[in-house]
Amino acid sequence: MLREKDTTIKYMFRETNDITPEIVRELGLEAILFDLDNTTVKDATLSTIPGAISWIKSLKEAGIKVAIVTNTPHIRAYWFSKTFGVKFHAFAKKPLPFGILRMSRKLGVEVSKIGMVGDQVFTDVAAANRCGAVPLLVDPVENKWFWKNHYKKNRIKEKPIRDAFLKEHGYYGDK
């Protein structure tokens, strides 16, 4: 059962590429973990979003540790880990925090210094909040989803949370 504090958005961005190395440093983070579907890749495809590879490269060149934490199957996560040149944890079972905690140990970074980038409040944001990582919510890259019924219900439920956050705080860097 999710609690209100699990779904608290800390920072919101229009897209993954808006999270620059400078912003990561500004937030006091040493590592970025990211989701795959609708965050860095198009849902249920092997297509990265424009700029995803260069975004990851820019983070790595700035000395920021980067890895994938996703609920997607192992073979798909493995394929993208090779594409992006990063470590991964598949079948993370977010909103449970164990994938983030495991990657924290693997990377040797304190969990409070990790940003979890994802497009879903009830999985990515909740998993980050449950373990003390910093949730970095992005707008989904597509408005259509492979698992349509599952996503549609969640998107409807999370819309008021997103809207309230944007009304009060706006996107990071807009104010």
mmCIF file with all atom_site columns, C-alpha atoms in Angstrom:
data_model
loop_
_atom_site.group_PDB
_atom_site.id
_atom_site.type_symbol
_atom_site.label_atom_id
_atom_site.label_alt_id
_atom_site.label_comp_id
_atom_site.label_asym_id
_atom_site.label_entity_id
_atom_site.label_seq_id
_atom_site.pdbx_PDB_ins_code
_atom_site.Cartn_x
_atom_site.Cartn_y
_atom_site.Cartn_z
_atom_site.occupancy
_atom_site.B_iso_or_equiv
_atom_site.pdbx_formal_charge
_atom_site.auth_seq_id
_atom_site.auth_comp_id
_atom_site.auth_asym_id
_atom_site.auth_atom_id
_atom_site.pdbx_PDB_model_num
ATOM 1   C CA . MET A 1 1   ? 0.000  0.000  0.000   1.00 0.00 ? 1   MET A CA 1
ATOM 2   C CA . LEU A 1 2   ? 1.410  3.380  -1.003  1.00 0.00 ? 2   LEU A CA 1
ATOM 3   C CA . ARG A 1 3   ? 1.404  6.184  1.523   1.00 0.00 ? 3   ARG A CA 1
ATOM 4   C CA . GLU A 1 4   ? 1.170  9.866  0.618   1.00 0.00 ? 4   GLU A CA 1
ATOM 5   C CA . LYS A 1 5   ? 4.834  10.417 1.483   1.00 0.00 ? 5   LYS A CA 1
ATOM 6   C CA . ASP A 1 6   ? 5.765  7.662  -1.004  1.00 0.00 ? 6   ASP A CA 1
ATOM 7   C CA . THR A 1 7   ? 4.240  9.669  -3.859  1.00 0.00 ? 7   THR A CA 1
ATOM 8   C CA . THR A 1 8   ? 5.726  13.045 -2.945  1.00 0.00 ? 8   THR A CA 1
ATOM 9   C CA . ILE A 1 9   ? 7.368  14.587 -6.005  1.00 0.00 ? 9   ILE A CA 1
ATOM 10  C CA . LYS A 1 10  ? 10.603 16.473 -5.217  1.00 0.00 ? 10  LYS A CA 1
ATOM 11  C CA . TYR A 1 11  ? 11.594 17.685 -8.687  1.00 0.00 ? 11  TYR A CA 1
ATOM 12  C CA . MET A 1 12  ? 9.884  17.520 -12.060 1.00 0.00 ? 12  MET A CA 1
ATOM 13  C CA . PHE A 1 13  ? 11.363 17.900 -15.539 1.00 0.00 ? 13  PHE A CA 1
ATOM 14  C CA . ARG A 1 14  ? 9.814  17.981 -18.991 1.00 0.00 ? 14  ARG A CA 1
ATOM 15  C CA . GLU A 1 15  ? 12.219 15.360 -20.291 1.00 0.00 ? 15  GLU A CA 1
ATOM 16  C CA . THR A 1 16  ? 15.194 13.309 -19.232 1.00 0.00 ? 16  THR A CA 1
ATOM 17  C CA . ASN A 1 17  ? 17.624 15.422 -21.272 1.00 0.00 ? 17  ASN A CA 1
ATOM 18  C CA . ASP A 1 18  ? 16.732 18.463 -19.115 1.00 0.00 ? 18  ASP A CA 1
ATOM 19  C CA . ILE A 1 19  ? 18.573 16.861 -16.195 1.00 0.00 ? 19  ILE A CA 1
ATOM 20  C CA . THR A 1 20  ? 22.053 18.175 -16.970 1.00 0.00 ? 20  THR A CA 1
ATOM 21  C CA . PRO A 1 21  ? 25.274 17.326 -15.114 1.00 0.00 ? 21  PRO A CA 1
ATOM 22  C CA . GLU A 1 22  ? 25.144 20.860 -13.670 1.00 0.00 ? 22  GLU A CA 1
ATOM 23  C CA . ILE A 1 23  ? 21.672 20.251 -12.230 1.00 0.00 ? 23  ILE A CA 1
ATOM 24  C CA . VAL A 1 24  ? 22.738 16.868 -10.853 1.00 0.00 ? 24  VAL A CA 1
ATOM 25  C CA . ARG A 1 25  ? 25.628 18.584 -9.030  1.00 0.00 ? 25  ARG A CA 1
ATOM 26  C CA . GLU A 1 26  ? 23.362 21.457 -7.919  1.00 0.00 ? 26  GLU A CA 1
ATOM 27  C CA . LEU A 1 27  ? 21.081 18.878 -6.268  1.00 0.00 ? 27  LEU A CA 1
ATOM 28  C CA . GLY A 1 28  ? 24.071 17.321 -4.492  1.00 0.00 ? 28  GLY A CA 1
ATOM 29  C CA . LEU A 1 29  ? 23.797 14.009 -6.325  1.00 0.00 ? 29  LEU A CA 1
ATOM 30  C CA . GLU A 1 30  ? 26.641 11.661 -7.244  1.00 0.00 ? 30  GLU A CA 1
ATOM 31  C CA . ALA A 1 31  ? 24.689 9.077  -9.238  1.00 0.00 ? 31  ALA A CA 1
ATOM 32  C CA . ILE A 1 32  ? 21.683 8.894  -11.531 1.00 0.00 ? 32  ILE A CA 1
ATOM 33  C CA . LEU A 1 33  ? 19.565 5.776  -11.869 1.00 0.00 ? 33  LEU A CA 1
ATOM 34  C CA . PHE A 1 34  ? 17.027 5.795  -14.651 1.00 0.00 ? 34  PHE A CA 1
ATOM 35  C CA . ASP A 1 35  ? 14.006 3.864  -15.817 1.00 0.00 ? 35  ASP A CA 1
ATOM 36  C CA . LEU A 1 36  ? 13.663 2.685  -19.409 1.00 0.00 ? 36  LEU A CA 1
ATOM 37  C CA . ASP A 1 37  ? 10.117 2.765  -20.823 1.00 0.00 ? 37  ASP A CA 1
ATOM 38  C CA . ASN A 1 38  ? 8.760  6.252  -21.528 1.00 0.00 ? 38  ASN A CA 1
ATOM 39  C CA . THR A 1 39  ? 11.848 7.759  -19.861 1.00 0.00 ? 39  THR A CA 1
ATOM 40  C CA . THR A 1 40  ? 14.899 6.963  -22.000 1.00 0.00 ? 40  THR A CA 1
ATOM 41  C CA . VAL A 1 41  ? 13.334 4.580  -24.517 1.00 0.00 ? 41  VAL A CA 1
ATOM 42  C CA . LYS A 1 42  ? 10.021 4.330  -26.294 1.00 0.00 ? 42  LYS A CA 1
ATOM 43  C CA . ASP A 1 43  ? 7.694  1.931  -24.502 1.00 0.00 ? 43  ASP A CA 1
ATOM 44  C CA . ALA A 1 44  ? 8.143  -1.748 -25.412 1.00 0.00 ? 44  ALA A CA 1
ATOM 45  C CA . THR A 1 45  ? 10.608 -0.985 -28.224 1.00 0.00 ? 45  THR A CA 1
ATOM 46  C CA . LEU A 1 46  ? 14.355 -1.057 -28.760 1.00 0.00 ? 46  LEU A CA 1
ATOM 47  C CA . SER A 1 47  ? 14.331 2.638  -29.759 1.00 0.00 ? 47  SER A CA 1
ATOM 48  C CA . THR A 1 48  ? 15.997 5.195  -27.534 1.00 0.00 ? 48  THR A CA 1
ATOM 49  C CA . ILE A 1 49  ? 14.519 8.667  -27.274 1.00 0.00 ? 49  ILE A CA 1
ATOM 50  C CA . PRO A 1 50  ? 16.421 11.394 -29.149 1.00 0.00 ? 50  PRO A CA 1
ATOM 51  C CA . GLY A 1 51  ? 19.408 12.517 -27.111 1.00 0.00 ? 51  GLY A CA 1
ATOM 52  C CA . ALA A 1 52  ? 19.322 9.662  -24.566 1.00 0.00 ? 52  ALA A CA 1
ATOM 53  C CA . ILE A 1 53  ? 22.732 8.257  -25.482 1.00 0.00 ? 53  ILE A CA 1
ATOM 54  C CA . SER A 1 54  ? 24.399 11.688 -25.471 1.00 0.00 ? 54  SER A CA 1
ATOM 55  C CA . TRP A 1 55  ? 22.628 12.561 -22.171 1.00 0.00 ? 55  TRP A CA 1
ATOM 56  C CA . ILE A 1 56  ? 24.069 9.470  -20.481 1.00 0.00 ? 56  ILE A CA 1
ATOM 57  C CA . LYS A 1 57  ? 27.480 10.148 -22.009 1.00 0.00 ? 57  LYS A CA 1
ATOM 58  C CA . SER A 1 58  ? 27.451 13.735 -20.670 1.00 0.00 ? 58  SER A CA 1
ATOM 59  C CA . LEU A 1 59  ? 26.651 12.504 -17.152 1.00 0.00 ? 59  LEU A CA 1
ATOM 60  C CA . LYS A 1 60  ? 29.422 9.899  -17.269 1.00 0.00 ? 60  LYS A CA 1
ATOM 61  C CA . GLU A 1 61  ? 31.937 12.426 -18.630 1.00 0.00 ? 61  GLU A CA 1
ATOM 62  C CA . ALA A 1 62  ? 31.071 14.712 -15.701 1.00 0.00 ? 62  ALA A CA 1
ATOM 63  C CA . GLY A 1 63  ? 32.008 11.906 -13.300 1.00 0.00 ? 63  GLY A CA 1
ATOM 64  C CA . ILE A 1 64  ? 28.424 11.073 -12.361 1.00 0.00 ? 64  ILE A CA 1
ATOM 65  C CA . LYS A 1 65  ? 27.726 7.376  -11.940 1.00 0.00 ? 65  LYS A CA 1
ATOM 66  C CA . VAL A 1 66  ? 24.830 6.156  -14.085 1.00 0.00 ? 66  VAL A CA 1
ATOM 67  C CA . ALA A 1 67  ? 22.804 2.924  -14.116 1.00 0.00 ? 67  ALA A CA 1
ATOM 68  C CA . ILE A 1 68  ? 19.430 1.471  -15.101 1.00 0.00 ? 68  ILE A CA 1
ATOM 69  C CA . VAL A 1 69  ? 16.833 0.398  -12.513 1.00 0.00 ? 69  VAL A CA 1
ATOM 70  C CA . THR A 1 70  ? 13.752 -0.905 -14.294 1.00 0.00 ? 70  THR A CA 1
ATOM 71  C CA . ASN A 1 71  ? 10.826 -3.268 -13.948 1.00 0.00 ? 71  ASN A CA 1
ATOM 72  C CA . THR A 1 72  ? 11.435 -4.495 -17.501 1.00 0.00 ? 72  THR A CA 1
ATOM 73  C CA . PRO A 1 73  ? 12.661 -8.074 -18.174 1.00 0.00 ? 73  PRO A CA 1
ATOM 74  C CA . HIS A 1 74  ? 16.348 -8.944 -17.840 1.00 0.00 ? 74  HIS A CA 1
ATOM 75  C CA . ILE A 1 75  ? 17.108 -9.491 -21.549 1.00 0.00 ? 75  ILE A CA 1
ATOM 76  C CA . ARG A 1 76  ? 15.724 -6.091 -22.532 1.00 0.00 ? 76  ARG A CA 1
ATOM 77  C CA . ALA A 1 77  ? 17.494 -4.291 -19.678 1.00 0.00 ? 77  ALA A CA 1
ATOM 78  C CA . TYR A 1 78  ? 20.718 -6.103 -20.607 1.00 0.00 ? 78  TYR A CA 1
ATOM 79  C CA . TRP A 1 79  ? 20.390 -4.955 -24.232 1.00 0.00 ? 79  TRP A CA 1
ATOM 80  C CA . PHE A 1 80  ? 19.968 -1.318 -23.183 1.00 0.00 ? 80  PHE A CA 1
ATOM 81  C CA . SER A 1 81  ? 22.789 -1.560 -20.636 1.00 0.00 ? 81  SER A CA 1
ATOM 82  C CA . LYS A 1 82  ? 25.079 -2.462 -23.540 1.00 0.00 ? 82  LYS A CA 1
ATOM 83  C CA . THR A 1 83  ? 23.613 0.321  -25.705 1.00 0.00 ? 83  THR A CA 1
ATOM 84  C CA . PHE A 1 84  ? 24.131 2.907  -22.952 1.00 0.00 ? 84  PHE A CA 1
ATOM 85  C CA . GLY A 1 85  ? 27.317 1.429  -21.477 1.00 0.00 ? 85  GLY A CA 1
ATOM 86  C CA . VAL A 1 86  ? 25.949 1.240  -17.915 1.00 0.00 ? 86  VAL A CA 1
ATOM 87  C CA . LYS A 1 87  ? 25.116 -1.306 -15.201 1.00 0.00 ? 87  LYS A CA 1
ATOM 88  C CA . PHE A 1 88  ? 21.518 -2.401 -14.723 1.00 0.00 ? 88  PHE A CA 1
ATOM 89  C CA . HIS A 1 89  ? 19.030 -3.981 -12.349 1.00 0.00 ? 89  HIS A CA 1
ATOM 90  C CA . ALA A 1 90  ? 16.010 -5.561 -14.084 1.00 0.00 ? 90  ALA A CA 1
ATOM 91  C CA . PHE A 1 91  ? 12.725 -6.805 -12.599 1.00 0.00 ? 91  PHE A CA 1
ATOM 92  C CA . ALA A 1 92  ? 13.243 -4.183 -9.884  1.00 0.00 ? 92  ALA A CA 1
ATOM 93  C CA . LYS A 1 93  ? 9.639  -4.525 -8.669  1.00 0.00 ? 93  LYS A CA 1
ATOM 94  C CA . LYS A 1 94  ? 9.282  -0.783 -8.124  1.00 0.00 ? 94  LYS A CA 1
ATOM 95  C CA . PRO A 1 95  ? 7.676  0.702  -6.019  1.00 0.00 ? 95  PRO A CA 1
ATOM 96  C CA . LEU A 1 96  ? 9.710  -1.604 -3.780  1.00 0.00 ? 96  LEU A CA 1
ATOM 97  C CA . PRO A 1 97  ? 13.056 0.091  -3.071  1.00 0.00 ? 97  PRO A CA 1
ATOM 98  C CA . PHE A 1 98  ? 15.322 -2.954 -3.360  1.00 0.00 ? 98  PHE A CA 1
ATOM 99  C CA . GLY A 1 99  ? 16.575 -2.280 -6.914  1.00 0.00 ? 99  GLY A CA 1
ATOM 100 C CA . ILE A 1 100 ? 17.712 1.213  -5.943  1.00 0.00 ? 100 ILE A CA 1
ATOM 101 C CA . LEU A 1 101 ? 19.324 -0.057 -2.733  1.00 0.00 ? 101 LEU A CA 1
ATOM 102 C CA . ARG A 1 102 ? 21.130 -2.818 -4.618  1.00 0.00 ? 102 ARG A CA 1
ATOM 103 C CA . MET A 1 103 ? 22.429 -0.381 -7.237  1.00 0.00 ? 103 MET A CA 1
ATOM 104 C CA . SER A 1 104 ? 23.522 2.008  -4.471  1.00 0.00 ? 104 SER A CA 1
ATOM 105 C CA . ARG A 1 105 ? 25.772 -0.745 -3.101  1.00 0.00 ? 105 ARG A CA 1
ATOM 106 C CA . LYS A 1 106 ? 27.004 -1.744 -6.581  1.00 0.00 ? 106 LYS A CA 1
ATOM 107 C CA . LEU A 1 107 ? 27.966 1.840  -7.432  1.00 0.00 ? 107 LEU A CA 1
ATOM 108 C CA . GLY A 1 108 ? 29.356 2.590  -3.973  1.00 0.00 ? 108 GLY A CA 1
ATOM 109 C CA . VAL A 1 109 ? 27.157 5.677  -3.599  1.00 0.00 ? 109 VAL A CA 1
ATOM 110 C CA . GLU A 1 110 ? 25.142 6.597  -0.514  1.00 0.00 ? 110 GLU A CA 1
ATOM 111 C CA . VAL A 1 111 ? 21.445 6.261  -1.381  1.00 0.00 ? 111 VAL A CA 1
ATOM 112 C CA . SER A 1 112 ? 20.723 9.894  -0.380  1.00 0.00 ? 112 SER A CA 1
ATOM 113 C CA . LYS A 1 113 ? 23.156 10.985 -3.129  1.00 0.00 ? 113 LYS A CA 1
ATOM 114 C CA . ILE A 1 114 ? 21.245 9.101  -5.834  1.00 0.00 ? 114 ILE A CA 1
ATOM 115 C CA . GLY A 1 115 ? 18.632 10.573 -8.176  1.00 0.00 ? 115 GLY A CA 1
ATOM 116 C CA . MET A 1 116 ? 16.027 8.160  -9.568  1.00 0.00 ? 116 MET A CA 1
ATOM 117 C CA . VAL A 1 117 ? 14.774 9.354  -12.963 1.00 0.00 ? 117 VAL A CA 1
ATOM 118 C CA . GLY A 1 118 ? 11.434 7.988  -14.104 1.00 0.00 ? 118 GLY A CA 1
ATOM 119 C CA . ASP A 1 119 ? 8.048  8.852  -15.561 1.00 0.00 ? 119 ASP A CA 1
ATOM 120 C CA . GLN A 1 120 ? 5.703  7.232  -13.022 1.00 0.00 ? 120 GLN A CA 1
ATOM 121 C CA . VAL A 1 121 ? 4.679  8.509  -9.601  1.00 0.00 ? 121 VAL A CA 1
ATOM 122 C CA . PHE A 1 122 ? 3.489  5.136  -8.292  1.00 0.00 ? 122 PHE A CA 1
ATOM 123 C CA . THR A 1 123 ? 6.650  3.238  -9.253  1.00 0.00 ? 123 THR A CA 1
ATOM 124 C CA . ASP A 1 124 ? 9.724  5.439  -9.781  1.00 0.00 ? 124 ASP A CA 1
ATOM 125 C CA . VAL A 1 125 ? 8.911  8.247  -7.335  1.00 0.00 ? 125 VAL A CA 1
ATOM 126 C CA . ALA A 1 126 ? 7.593  5.834  -4.704  1.00 0.00 ? 126 ALA A CA 1
ATOM 127 C CA . ALA A 1 127 ? 10.642 3.545  -4.895  1.00 0.00 ? 127 ALA A CA 1
ATOM 128 C CA . ALA A 1 128 ? 12.993 6.524  -4.524  1.00 0.00 ? 128 ALA A CA 1
ATOM 129 C CA . ASN A 1 129 ? 11.080 7.968  -1.579  1.00 0.00 ? 129 ASN A CA 1
ATOM 130 C CA . ARG A 1 130 ? 10.875 4.614  0.194   1.00 0.00 ? 130 ARG A CA 1
ATOM 131 C CA . CYS A 1 131 ? 14.665 4.286  0.383   1.00 0.00 ? 131 CYS A CA 1
ATOM 132 C CA . GLY A 1 132 ? 15.784 7.898  0.705   1.00 0.00 ? 132 GLY A CA 1
ATOM 133 C CA . ALA A 1 133 ? 16.898 8.492  -2.893  1.00 0.00 ? 133 ALA A CA 1
ATOM 134 C CA . VAL A 1 134 ? 15.856 11.687 -4.685  1.00 0.00 ? 134 VAL A CA 1
ATOM 135 C CA . PRO A 1 135 ? 12.959 11.202 -7.125  1.00 0.00 ? 135 PRO A CA 1
ATOM 136 C CA . LEU A 1 136 ? 13.360 13.073 -10.428 1.00 0.00 ? 136 LEU A CA 1
ATOM 137 C CA . LEU A 1 137 ? 10.052 12.785 -12.274 1.00 0.00 ? 137 LEU A CA 1
ATOM 138 C CA . VAL A 1 138 ? 9.898  13.394 -16.022 1.00 0.00 ? 138 VAL A CA 1
ATOM 139 C CA . ASP A 1 139 ? 6.946  13.649 -18.369 1.00 0.00 ? 139 ASP A CA 1
ATOM 140 C CA . PRO A 1 140 ? 6.493  10.379 -20.285 1.00 0.00 ? 140 PRO A CA 1
ATOM 141 C CA . VAL A 1 141 ? 7.996  10.486 -23.779 1.00 0.00 ? 141 VAL A CA 1
ATOM 142 C CA . GLU A 1 142 ? 4.873  9.018  -25.370 1.00 0.00 ? 142 GLU A CA 1
ATOM 143 C CA . ASN A 1 143 ? 1.185  9.272  -24.627 1.00 0.00 ? 143 ASN A CA 1
ATOM 144 C CA . LYS A 1 144 ? 0.477  5.763  -25.838 1.00 0.00 ? 144 LYS A CA 1
ATOM 145 C CA . TRP A 1 145 ? 1.567  2.685  -23.972 1.00 0.00 ? 145 TRP A CA 1
ATOM 146 C CA . PHE A 1 146 ? 2.090  -0.938 -24.816 1.00 0.00 ? 146 PHE A CA 1
ATOM 147 C CA . TRP A 1 147 ? 0.409  -2.045 -21.561 1.00 0.00 ? 147 TRP A CA 1
ATOM 148 C CA . LYS A 1 148 ? -2.486 0.341  -22.172 1.00 0.00 ? 148 LYS A CA 1
ATOM 149 C CA . ASN A 1 149 ? -4.953 -0.674 -19.425 1.00 0.00 ? 149 ASN A CA 1
ATOM 150 C CA . HIS A 1 150 ? -2.343 -0.775 -16.670 1.00 0.00 ? 150 HIS A CA 1
ATOM 151 C CA . TYR A 1 151 ? -0.792 2.563  -17.610 1.00 0.00 ? 151 TYR A CA 1
ATOM 152 C CA . LYS A 1 152 ? -4.093 4.309  -18.293 1.00 0.00 ? 152 LYS A CA 1
ATOM 153 C CA . LYS A 1 153 ? -5.372 3.616  -14.767 1.00 0.00 ? 153 LYS A CA 1
ATOM 154 C CA . ASN A 1 154 ? -2.112 4.746  -13.198 1.00 0.00 ? 154 ASN A CA 1
ATOM 155 C CA . ARG A 1 155 ? -1.853 7.881  -15.349 1.00 0.00 ? 155 ARG A CA 1
ATOM 156 C CA . ILE A 1 156 ? -5.394 8.900  -14.365 1.00 0.00 ? 156 ILE A CA 1
ATOM 157 C CA . LYS A 1 157 ? -4.625 8.349  -10.662 1.00 0.00 ? 157 LYS A CA 1
ATOM 158 C CA . GLU A 1 158 ? -1.315 10.198 -10.750 1.00 0.00 ? 158 GLU A CA 1
ATOM 159 C CA . LYS A 1 159 ? -2.565 13.185 -12.792 1.00 0.00 ? 159 LYS A CA 1
ATOM 160 C CA . PRO A 1 160 ? -3.848 15.157 -9.754  1.00 0.00 ? 160 PRO A CA 1
ATOM 161 C CA . ILE A 1 161 ? -0.504 14.626 -7.989  1.00 0.00 ? 161 ILE A CA 1
ATOM 162 C CA . ARG A 1 162 ? 1.453  15.860 -11.021 1.00 0.00 ? 162 ARG A CA 1
ATOM 163 C CA . ASP A 1 163 ? -0.912 18.790 -11.605 1.00 0.00 ? 163 ASP A CA 1
ATOM 164 C CA . ALA A 1 164 ? -0.771 19.921 -7.961  1.00 0.00 ? 164 ALA A CA 1
ATOM 165 C CA . PHE A 1 165 ? 3.035  19.797 -7.989  1.00 0.00 ? 165 PHE A CA 1
ATOM 166 C CA . LEU A 1 166 ? 3.281  21.751 -11.245 1.00 0.00 ? 166 LEU A CA 1
ATOM 167 C CA . LYS A 1 167 ? 0.809  24.361 -10.020 1.00 0.00 ? 167 LYS A CA 1
ATOM 168 C CA . GLU A 1 168 ? 2.790  24.939 -6.830  1.00 0.00 ? 168 GLU A CA 1
ATOM 169 C CA . HIS A 1 169 ? 6.388  24.444 -8.021  1.00 0.00 ? 169 HIS A CA 1
ATOM 170 C CA . GLY A 1 170 ? 6.506  24.181 -11.813 1.00 0.00 ? 170 GLY A CA 1
ATOM 171 C CA . TYR A 1 171 ? 9.183  22.334 -13.724 1.00 0.00 ? 171 TYR A CA 1
ATOM 172 C CA . TYR A 1 172 ? 12.715 22.529 -12.356 1.00 0.00 ? 172 TYR A CA 1
ATOM 173 C CA . GLY A 1 173 ? 14.428 25.642 -13.636 1.00 0.00 ? 173 GLY A CA 1
ATOM 174 C CA . ASP A 1 174 ? 11.240 27.433 -14.740 1.00 0.00 ? 174 ASP A CA 1
ATOM 175 C CA . LYS A 1 175 ? 11.006 29.610 -11.645 1.00 0.00 ? 175 LYS A CA 1
#
